[in-house]
Coordinates of C-alpha atoms in Angstrom, one line a residue:
X1 CA 89.1 61.2 104.2
X2 CA 85.2 61.6 104.0
X3 CA 83.4 62.7 100.9
X4 CA 83.0 66.3 102.2
X5 CA 86.7 66.7 102.7
X6 CA 87.6 65.0 99.4
X7 CA 85.4 67.3 97.5
X8 CA 87.0 70.3 99.0
X9 CA 90.5 68.9 98.7
X10 CA 89.9 68.5 94.9
X11 CA 88.4 72.0 94.8
X12 CA 91.4 73.5 96.5
X13 CA 93.8 71.6 94.2
X14 CA 91.9 72.9 91.1
X15 CA 92.1 76.4 92.5
X16 CA 95.8 76.4 92.9
X17 CA 96.3 74.8 89.5
X18 CA 94.4 77.7 87.9
X19 CA 91.5 75.7 86.6
X20 CA 88.9 78.1 88.0
X21 CA 90.0 80.8 85.6
X22 CA 89.8 78.5 82.6
X23 CA 86.3 77.4 83.7
X24 CA 85.2 81.0 83.7
X25 CA 86.5 81.5 80.2
X26 CA 84.1 78.8 78.9
X27 CA 81.1 81.0 79.4
X28 CA 79.6 81.5 75.9
X29 CA 80.4 84.9 74.4
X30 CA 76.8 85.7 73.9
X31 CA 76.4 85.6 77.7
X32 CA 79.6 87.6 78.2
X33 CA 80.2 90.2 75.6
X34 CA 82.1 92.3 78.1
X35 CA 84.8 89.7 78.7
X36 CA 87.4 91.2 76.4
X37 CA 86.7 94.7 77.7
X38 CA 87.4 93.8 81.3
X39 CA 90.4 91.6 80.4
X40 CA 92.2 94.3 78.6
X41 CA 91.7 96.8 81.4
X42 CA 91.5 99.8 79.1
X43 CA 90.6 103.2 80.6
X44 CA 87.5 104.5 79.0
X45 CA 86.5 108.2 79.0
X46 CA 82.9 109.0 79.9
X47 CA 81.5 112.5 79.7
X48 CA 78.0 112.8 81.4
X49 CA 75.8 115.6 80.2
X50 CA 72.7 116.8 82.1
X51 CA 70.2 119.6 81.6
X52 CA 70.0 122.2 84.3
X53 CA 66.6 120.8 85.4
X54 CA 67.9 117.3 85.6
X55 CA 70.9 118.3 87.6
X56 CA 68.7 120.1 90.0
X57 CA 66.5 116.9 90.2
X58 CA 69.6 115.0 91.3
X59 CA 70.2 117.6 94.0
X60 CA 66.7 117.0 95.4
X61 CA 66.2 113.3 94.6
X62 CA 69.7 111.8 94.1
X63 CA 68.5 108.2 94.1
X64 CA 66.1 108.6 91.2
X65 CA 67.1 108.3 87.6
X66 CA 67.2 111.4 85.4
X67 CA 67.7 111.4 81.6
X68 CA 71.2 112.1 80.5
X69 CA 73.5 111.8 77.5
X70 CA 77.0 110.4 77.3
X71 CA 80.1 110.9 75.2
X72 CA 82.1 107.6 75.3
X73 CA 85.7 108.2 74.4
X74 CA 84.7 111.5 72.9
X75 CA 82.4 109.8 70.3
X76 CA 78.9 111.1 69.4
X77 CA 76.5 111.4 72.3
X78 CA 74.5 108.4 73.5
X79 CA 71.0 109.2 74.4
X80 CA 68.0 107.5 76.0
X81 CA 69.9 106.6 79.1
X82 CA 69.5 107.4 82.8
X83 CA 71.9 108.3 85.6
X84 CA 71.4 108.5 89.4
X85 CA 73.8 109.0 92.3
X86 CA 75.2 106.1 94.3
X87 CA 77.2 105.6 97.5
X88 CA 76.5 105.0 101.2
X89 CA 77.6 106.8 104.4
X90 CA 81.3 107.0 103.6
X91 CA 81.3 107.5 99.8
X92 CA 78.1 109.4 98.9
X93 CA 78.7 112.9 97.5
X94 CA 76.1 115.2 96.1
X95 CA 75.9 116.1 92.4
X96 CA 78.1 119.1 92.8
X97 CA 80.9 117.3 94.8
X98 CA 82.3 114.6 92.7
X99 CA 79.5 112.0 93.1
X100 CA 79.4 108.3 92.2
X101 CA 76.9 107.3 89.5
X102 CA 74.8 104.4 88.4
X103 CA 74.4 104.5 84.6
X104 CA 71.5 102.6 83.0
X105 CA 71.9 102.8 79.2
X106 CA 68.4 101.5 78.5
X107 CA 66.4 103.4 81.1
X108 CA 64.7 105.8 78.7
X109 CA 64.8 103.7 75.6
X110 CA 68.5 103.9 74.7
X111 CA 69.8 101.0 72.7
X112 CA 73.6 101.5 73.0
X113 CA 75.6 99.2 75.1
X114 CA 79.1 99.7 76.6
X115 CA 80.8 96.5 75.5
X116 CA 77.6 94.6 76.2
X117 CA 76.9 96.3 79.5
X118 CA 73.4 97.7 79.9
X119 CA 73.9 99.0 83.4
X120 CA 77.2 99.8 85.3
X121 CA 78.5 101.8 88.2
X122 CA 81.0 104.6 88.4
X123 CA 82.4 104.7 91.9
X124 CA 84.2 107.9 93.0
X125 CA 86.9 106.3 95.1
X126 CA 86.1 108.5 98.1
X127 CA 87.4 105.8 100.4
X128 CA 90.1 104.4 98.1
X129 CA 92.8 106.7 96.8
X130 CA 94.4 103.8 94.8
X131 CA 91.2 103.0 92.9
X132 CA 92.4 99.4 93.0
X133 CA 90.8 97.9 96.1
X134 CA 87.6 96.8 94.3
X135 CA 89.6 95.5 91.3
X136 CA 91.9 93.5 93.5
X137 CA 89.1 92.1 95.6
X138 CA 87.2 91.0 92.5
X139 CA 90.3 89.4 91.1
X140 CA 91.0 87.4 94.3
X141 CA 87.4 86.2 94.4
X142 CA 87.5 85.2 90.8
X143 CA 90.8 83.4 91.2
X144 CA 89.2 81.4 94.0
X145 CA 86.5 80.3 91.6
X146 CA 83.9 82.5 93.3
X147 CA 81.6 84.8 91.3
X148 CA 82.1 88.5 91.6
X149 CA 81.3 91.6 89.6
X150 CA 84.2 92.7 87.3
X151 CA 86.0 96.0 87.6
X152 CA 87.5 98.5 85.2
X153 CA 88.3 102.2 85.2
X154 CA 87.1 105.4 83.6
X155 CA 88.0 109.1 83.4
X156 CA 84.8 110.9 84.2
X157 CA 83.5 114.4 83.4
X158 CA 80.2 116.0 84.3
X159 CA 78.9 118.8 82.1
X160 CA 82.4 119.6 80.9
X161 CA 84.0 119.5 84.4
X162 CA 86.7 116.8 84.8
X163 CA 85.9 114.8 88.0
X164 CA 88.8 112.4 88.0
X165 CA 89.6 108.7 87.8
X166 CA 86.6 106.4 88.7
X167 CA 86.1 102.7 89.3
X168 CA 83.8 101.2 86.6
X169 CA 82.1 98.2 88.0
X170 CA 79.7 95.7 86.4
X171 CA 76.2 95.9 87.8
X172 CA 74.3 93.1 89.6
X173 CA 71.6 92.7 86.9
X174 CA 70.1 90.2 84.5
X175 CA 73.2 89.9 82.3
X176 CA 75.3 89.3 85.4
X177 CA 73.0 86.4 86.4
X178 CA 73.2 85.0 82.8
X179 CA 77.0 85.1 82.9
X180 CA 77.4 83.8 86.5
X181 CA 74.5 81.4 87.0
X182 CA 73.2 80.8 83.5
X183 CA 69.7 81.6 84.8
X184 CA 67.5 84.4 86.0
X185 CA 65.0 82.0 87.7
X186 CA 65.1 83.3 91.2
X187 CA 65.7 86.6 93.1
X188 CA 68.8 88.6 93.5
X189 CA 68.5 90.8 96.7
X190 CA 70.5 93.9 97.6
X191 CA 71.7 93.9 101.2
X192 CA 71.3 97.6 101.4
X193 CA 73.1 99.6 104.2
X194 CA 73.9 97.4 107.2
X195 CA 71.0 95.1 106.8
X196 CA 70.9 91.4 107.5
X197 CA 68.4 88.8 106.4
X198 CA 66.0 89.9 109.0
X199 CA 65.3 93.0 107.0
X200 CA 63.0 93.1 103.9
X201 CA 65.7 93.4 101.3
X202 CA 65.2 95.1 98.0
X203 CA 65.2 93.0 94.9
X204 CA 67.8 93.9 92.3
X205 CA 67.1 91.3 89.5
X206 CA 65.7 87.9 88.7
X207 CA 62.4 86.4 87.6
X208 CA 61.3 85.0 90.9
X209 CA 58.1 85.7 92.8
X210 CA 58.1 89.1 94.5
X211 CA 56.6 88.1 97.9
X212 CA 59.8 87.8 99.9
X213 CA 58.8 84.2 100.7
X214 CA 62.3 82.8 99.8
X215 CA 64.0 85.5 101.9
X216 CA 61.7 84.9 104.9
X217 CA 62.5 81.2 104.8
X218 CA 66.2 81.8 104.9
X219 CA 65.8 84.3 107.7
X220 CA 63.9 81.8 109.8
X221 CA 66.5 79.1 109.2
X222 CA 69.2 81.5 110.4
X223 CA 67.2 82.8 113.5
X224 CA 66.1 79.3 114.6
X225 CA 69.3 77.5 113.7
X226 CA 70.1 74.3 115.6
X227 CA 73.6 72.8 114.9
X228 CA 72.3 69.4 115.7
X229 CA 69.5 69.7 113.1
X230 CA 70.9 71.4 110.2
X231 CA 69.6 69.5 107.1
X232 CA 67.2 72.3 106.1
X233 CA 69.9 74.9 106.4
X234 CA 72.2 72.8 104.1
X235 CA 69.4 72.5 101.6
X236 CA 68.6 76.3 101.6
X237 CA 72.2 77.7 101.7
X238 CA 75.1 76.5 99.6
X239 CA 77.2 75.8 102.7
X240 CA 80.6 75.2 100.9
X241 CA 80.1 78.5 99.0
X242 CA 79.2 80.3 102.2
X243 CA 82.3 79.0 104.0
X244 CA 84.4 80.1 101.0
X245 CA 82.7 83.5 101.0
X246 CA 83.4 84.1 104.7
X247 CA 87.0 82.9 104.3
X248 CA 87.7 85.3 101.4
X249 CA 86.1 88.3 103.1
X250 CA 88.2 87.6 106.2
X251 CA 91.5 87.2 104.4
X252 CA 90.9 90.4 102.4
X253 CA 90.2 92.3 105.6
X254 CA 86.8 93.2 104.1
X255 CA 85.5 94.5 107.5
X256 CA 82.5 96.2 105.8
X257 CA 81.2 93.1 104.1
X258 CA 78.4 90.7 105.0
X259 CA 80.0 88.3 107.4
X260 CA 81.6 91.0 109.7
X261 CA 79.3 94.0 109.3
X262 CA 76.1 92.8 107.6
X263 CA 76.8 95.3 104.8
X264 CA 77.9 95.4 101.1
X265 CA 76.5 92.2 99.7
X266 CA 74.1 90.6 97.3
X267 CA 72.1 87.4 97.9
X268 CA 71.1 85.1 95.0
X269 CA 68.2 82.8 95.8
X270 CA 67.5 80.6 92.8
X271 CA 64.1 79.0 92.3
X272 CA 65.7 75.6 92.4
X273 CA 68.9 75.3 94.3
X274 CA 70.7 76.8 97.3
X275 CA 71.3 80.5 98.1
X276 CA 74.7 82.2 97.6
X277 CA 76.1 85.5 98.8
X278 CA 78.0 87.7 96.4
X279 CA 80.7 90.3 97.3
X280 CA 80.2 94.0 97.0
X281 CA 81.6 97.4 98.1
X282 CA 85.2 96.2 98.4
X283 CA 86.8 99.7 98.5
X284 CA 88.4 99.4 102.0
X285 CA 90.4 96.2 101.9
X286 CA 93.7 95.6 103.8
X287 CA 92.9 98.5 106.1
X288 CA 94.4 96.8 109.2
X289 CA 97.3 94.4 109.0
X290 CA 96.0 92.3 111.8
X291 CA 92.3 92.4 111.1
X292 CA 91.0 89.1 112.6
X293 CA 90.2 86.0 110.6
X294 CA 89.3 83.7 113.5
X295 CA 86.6 85.9 115.2
X296 CA 83.1 84.5 115.0
X297 CA 81.1 86.5 112.4
X298 CA 78.1 88.5 113.5
X299 CA 75.9 88.1 110.4
X300 CA 73.0 85.8 110.7
X301 CA 73.8 83.1 108.1
X302 CA 77.6 83.3 108.6
X303 CA 77.2 83.0 112.4
X304 CA 74.9 80.0 112.1
X305 CA 77.2 78.2 109.6
X306 CA 80.5 78.7 111.5
X307 CA 79.2 77.4 114.8
X308 CA 79.0 73.9 113.4
X309 CA 82.3 72.2 114.2
X310 CA 82.6 70.4 110.8
X311 CA 81.9 73.6 108.9
X312 CA 84.3 75.6 111.2
X313 CA 87.0 73.0 110.4
X314 CA 86.3 73.5 106.7
X315 CA 86.6 77.3 107.2
X316 CA 90.0 76.8 108.7
X317 CA 91.1 74.6 105.8
X318 CA 89.8 77.2 103.2
X319 CA 91.7 80.0 104.9
X320 CA 94.9 78.0 104.4
X321 CA 93.9 77.0 100.8
X322 CA 93.1 80.6 99.7
X323 CA 96.1 82.2 101.4
X324 CA 98.5 81.8 98.4
X325 CA 96.0 84.0 96.4
X326 CA 97.1 87.0 98.4
X327 CA 100.9 86.4 98.0
X328 CA 102.2 89.9 97.0
X329 CA 104.5 88.3 94.3
X330 CA 101.4 87.0 92.6
X331 CA 100.1 90.5 92.2
X332 CA 103.3 92.6 91.6
X333 CA 103.2 92.5 87.8
X334 CA 99.4 92.8 87.5
X335 CA 99.3 95.8 89.9
X336 CA 102.3 97.4 88.1
X337 CA 100.7 97.0 84.7
X338 CA 97.3 98.3 85.9
X339 CA 98.9 101.2 87.8
X340 CA 101.1 102.3 84.9
X341 CA 98.1 102.4 82.6
X342 CA 96.0 104.4 85.1
X343 CA 98.8 106.9 85.8
X344 CA 99.5 107.6 82.2
X345 CA 95.9 108.3 81.3
X346 CA 95.2 110.4 84.4
X347 CA 98.4 112.4 83.9
X348 CA 96.9 113.6 80.6
X349 CA 94.3 115.5 82.7
X350 CA 96.2 116.2 86.0
X351 CA 99.8 115.4 86.8
X352 CA 99.1 116.1 90.5
X353 CA 96.3 113.6 90.5
X354 CA 98.5 111.0 88.9
X355 CA 101.2 111.6 91.5
X356 CA 98.7 111.2 94.3
X357 CA 97.4 108.0 92.7
X358 CA 101.0 106.6 92.5
X359 CA 101.5 107.2 96.2
X360 CA 98.2 105.6 97.1
X361 CA 99.0 102.5 95.0
X362 CA 102.4 102.2 96.7
X363 CA 100.6 102.3 100.1
X364 CA 98.2 99.6 98.9
X365 CA 101.1 97.3 98.0
X366 CA 102.7 97.9 101.3
X367 CA 99.5 97.0 103.2
X368 CA 99.1 93.9 101.0
X369 CA 102.6 92.8 102.0
X370 CA 101.9 93.4 105.7
X371 CA 98.6 91.7 105.6
X372 CA 100.1 88.6 103.9
X373 CA 102.9 88.3 106.5
X374 CA 100.3 88.5 109.3
X375 CA 98.1 85.9 107.6
X376 CA 100.9 83.4 107.1
X377 CA 101.0 82.8 110.9
X378 CA 97.4 83.6 111.7
X379 CA 95.9 80.8 109.6
X380 CA 97.7 78.3 111.9
X381 CA 96.7 80.0 115.1
X382 CA 94.6 78.1 117.7
X383 CA 90.9 78.6 118.0
X384 CA 90.0 81.6 120.1
X385 CA 88.3 80.8 123.4
X386 CA 85.4 82.9 124.9
X387 CA 85.6 84.5 128.3
X388 CA 84.1 82.3 131.0
X389 CA 82.3 84.5 133.5
X390 CA 80.7 83.1 136.6
X391 CA 77.5 84.7 137.9
X392 CA 78.4 87.0 140.8
X393 CA 82.0 87.4 139.7
X394 CA 82.3 90.4 137.5
X395 CA 85.3 91.1 135.2
X396 CA 87.1 94.4 135.5
X397 CA 87.5 96.0 132.0
X398 CA 90.8 97.8 131.8
X399 CA 91.5 98.0 128.1
X400 CA 89.6 100.7 126.2
X401 CA 90.4 102.1 122.8
X402 CA 89.5 105.8 122.5
X403 CA 88.1 107.1 119.2
X404 CA 87.1 110.5 117.9
X405 CA 84.4 109.9 115.4
X406 CA 84.0 113.6 114.5
X407 CA 86.1 116.7 114.7
X408 CA 86.0 119.0 117.8
X409 CA 86.0 116.3 120.4
X410 CA 88.8 115.2 122.8
X411 CA 89.0 111.7 124.1
X412 CA 91.6 110.2 126.4
X413 CA 92.4 109.3 130.0
X414 CA 92.0 112.1 132.6
X415 CA 91.5 111.8 136.3
X416 CA 88.7 113.4 138.2
X417 CA 89.1 114.0 142.0
X418 CA 92.0 111.6 142.1
X419 CA 90.1 108.8 140.4
X420 CA 91.4 107.5 137.0
X421 CA 88.8 108.0 134.3
X422 CA 88.2 107.9 130.6
X423 CA 87.3 111.5 129.6
X424 CA 85.5 113.0 126.6
X425 CA 85.0 116.8 126.0
X426 CA 83.3 118.7 123.2
X427 CA 85.0 121.8 121.8
X428 CA 82.1 124.1 121.0
X429 CA 81.8 124.9 117.3
X430 CA 78.3 126.4 117.0
X431 CA 75.7 123.7 117.1
X432 CA 77.9 121.0 115.6
X433 CA 77.4 117.6 117.1
X434 CA 80.4 115.7 118.3
X435 CA 80.9 111.9 118.8
X436 CA 83.6 110.4 121.0
X437 CA 83.7 106.7 122.1
X438 CA 85.8 104.3 124.1
X439 CA 85.5 100.7 122.9
X440 CA 86.5 97.3 124.2
X441 CA 85.9 94.0 122.4
X442 CA 85.4 90.7 124.2
X443 CA 84.6 87.2 122.9
X444 CA 81.6 85.9 124.9
X445 CA 79.7 82.6 125.0
X446 CA 75.9 82.4 124.8
X447 CA 74.2 84.1 127.8
X448 CA 72.9 87.4 129.3
X449 CA 75.3 90.1 130.4
X450 CA 75.5 93.5 131.9
X451 CA 78.0 96.3 131.4
X452 CA 78.2 98.6 134.4
X453 CA 80.2 101.7 135.5
X454 CA 80.1 105.1 137.2
X455 CA 79.7 108.1 134.9
X456 CA 79.5 111.9 135.6
X457 CA 78.9 114.9 133.3
X458 CA 79.6 118.6 133.3
X459 CA 77.3 120.9 131.2
X460 CA 76.6 118.3 128.6
X461 CA 74.4 119.8 126.0
X462 CA 72.4 117.2 124.1
X463 CA 71.7 117.6 120.4
X464 CA 69.1 115.8 118.3
X465 CA 68.2 112.1 119.0
X466 CA 71.4 110.8 117.7
X467 CA 73.5 112.9 120.1
X468 CA 71.8 112.4 123.5
X469 CA 74.6 112.7 126.0
X470 CA 76.9 110.2 127.9
X471 CA 75.9 106.6 128.3
X472 CA 77.0 102.9 128.0
X473 CA 76.0 101.0 124.9
X474 CA 76.2 97.3 123.7
X475 CA 74.6 96.0 120.5
X476 CA 72.3 99.0 120.3
X477 CA 71.1 98.6 123.9
X478 CA 71.7 101.7 126.0
X479 CA 72.0 102.6 129.6
X480 CA 70.4 105.7 131.1
X481 CA 71.6 108.8 129.3
X482 CA 73.2 111.6 131.2
X483 CA 73.0 115.3 130.2
X484 CA 73.6 118.6 131.9
X485 CA 75.4 118.3 135.2
X486 CA 75.4 114.9 137.0
X487 CA 77.5 113.7 139.9
X488 CA 78.9 110.1 139.7
X489 CA 76.0 107.8 138.8
X490 CA 75.9 104.1 138.4
X491 CA 74.8 103.1 134.9
X492 CA 74.1 99.7 133.5
X493 CA 73.5 98.2 130.1
X494 CA 72.0 94.7 129.7
X495 CA 72.4 92.6 126.6
X496 CA 72.3 89.1 125.3
X497 CA 74.5 86.8 123.2
X498 CA 72.2 84.5 121.3
X499 CA 74.9 82.7 119.3
X500 CA 77.2 80.0 120.8
X501 CA 79.8 82.7 120.9
X502 CA 80.3 86.2 119.6
X503 CA 82.7 89.1 119.6
X504 CA 80.9 91.9 121.4
X505 CA 81.9 95.5 121.3
X506 CA 81.3 97.4 124.6
X507 CA 81.1 101.1 124.2
X508 CA 81.4 104.2 126.4
X509 CA 79.5 106.8 124.3
X510 CA 79.7 110.6 124.3
X511 CA 77.4 112.3 121.8
X512 CA 76.7 116.0 122.4
X513 CA 76.9 119.6 121.2
X514 CA 78.9 120.7 124.3
X515 CA 80.2 119.7 127.7
X516 CA 82.3 116.9 129.3
X517 CA 81.9 113.4 130.6
X518 CA 84.0 111.0 132.7
X519 CA 83.7 107.2 132.9
X520 CA 85.4 106.1 136.1
X521 CA 88.0 103.4 135.1
X522 CA 87.9 101.3 138.3
X523 CA 84.2 100.8 138.1
X524 CA 83.8 99.5 134.5
X525 CA 82.9 95.9 134.8
X526 CA 81.2 93.1 132.8
X527 CA 78.8 90.8 134.7
X528 CA 77.1 87.6 133.7
X529 CA 73.5 87.3 134.7
X530 CA 71.4 84.3 135.5

């Protein structure tokens, strides 16, 4: 056993022996005054009060802080704080529609702290009826000895109107860095919405230089990565931690995280030491029982790391090591205790909401059980092999998954003139834009490729730029776009796989206000180019 394997064997043994949790408990109380609050899991009541002008300001500029006051557990109002709205494409709601909040208790001079927390988030659970995904994800990462923001719960009201049960989450800020890394010497970057390291990420916290120099260095190492010359990458990224991070995201089915979707993450780049990714936005876990864990990740750093055979082997080992952390029996009592507390408190405000919560938690438990059963076999599955295409010998693409991404669109298989075709049609609803798609995923080796097929349209009415008509799309590259009436036309979309292998999603797109489109099934092919 080499030194690398020995280190990780010991680390895995410590994990399963429960030593990671005891190590976390050794953080000095002065660096972690909120430890007892999160450990108890008490449901706090938070009443947010805004003036009419400040509420209107949040309607117009939701991402900017406005002054507010709070009643915490119905005590006297706290002042000198600020709130703003939070959430991305799936979870954002405006101030009049049960929004999520970021609360900064010291924004306007306030001195109160919520169990030591200066800043925290109130997530509305728009994509998680159980309100337990974020908590469970954080607990799994923590049990694995990996840093993650802690999670509690709150009953939230806004200007006297009860909004419901919210997820209260620790912020990525200076105190988080103190607790987790015992240092603020460096930069903590916010991944933003679907951005990789090749974007100029926004800084969240840290005392490092604000010139993006450290981020640009990491970006370059990922873009110019050579598996045979990887010393600089190992020095810049904490590779064992990156492997663990990717393995945990995969096991949890965190499809909207960094490694799979370049979304929902933070990046800590210390002044001295290696960079580490941190989990975020875990409100959609266990969505698919058979969400893949062996697919090659698309994100820059994760893709570079897992194409090295030695590190890929370590990844497979960590999947097996971490699997017991997801055993349903391990979580039965904890989920039951947490669920009972949440239901009791919520029932004081709404028995209907409490009943809906109970059903959502049962569904989560069922999905956790199904996911674990799938993973028990999948962690031992053989490595996936990419398609091998020869130049001049195209592959017929027969399997396509239809998806209606909006209302008022029909997608399915429907022949035209005796030829089998994939068909999309908009049901007119004023000027509402519709979006239908047919998707096919393939694992491809490095190279240049072209997706081709015959497409025709009937009275396709294009909307704004994001609803142009019917076309083929791969990795953001598009073929010619058809609108209006068009007879069968040959379309082609050329793209490139720069990694040693990657799962690529091929798409037949229909975005319009009205009309119909057909994608002829027997002409859809994938070609490898010189």
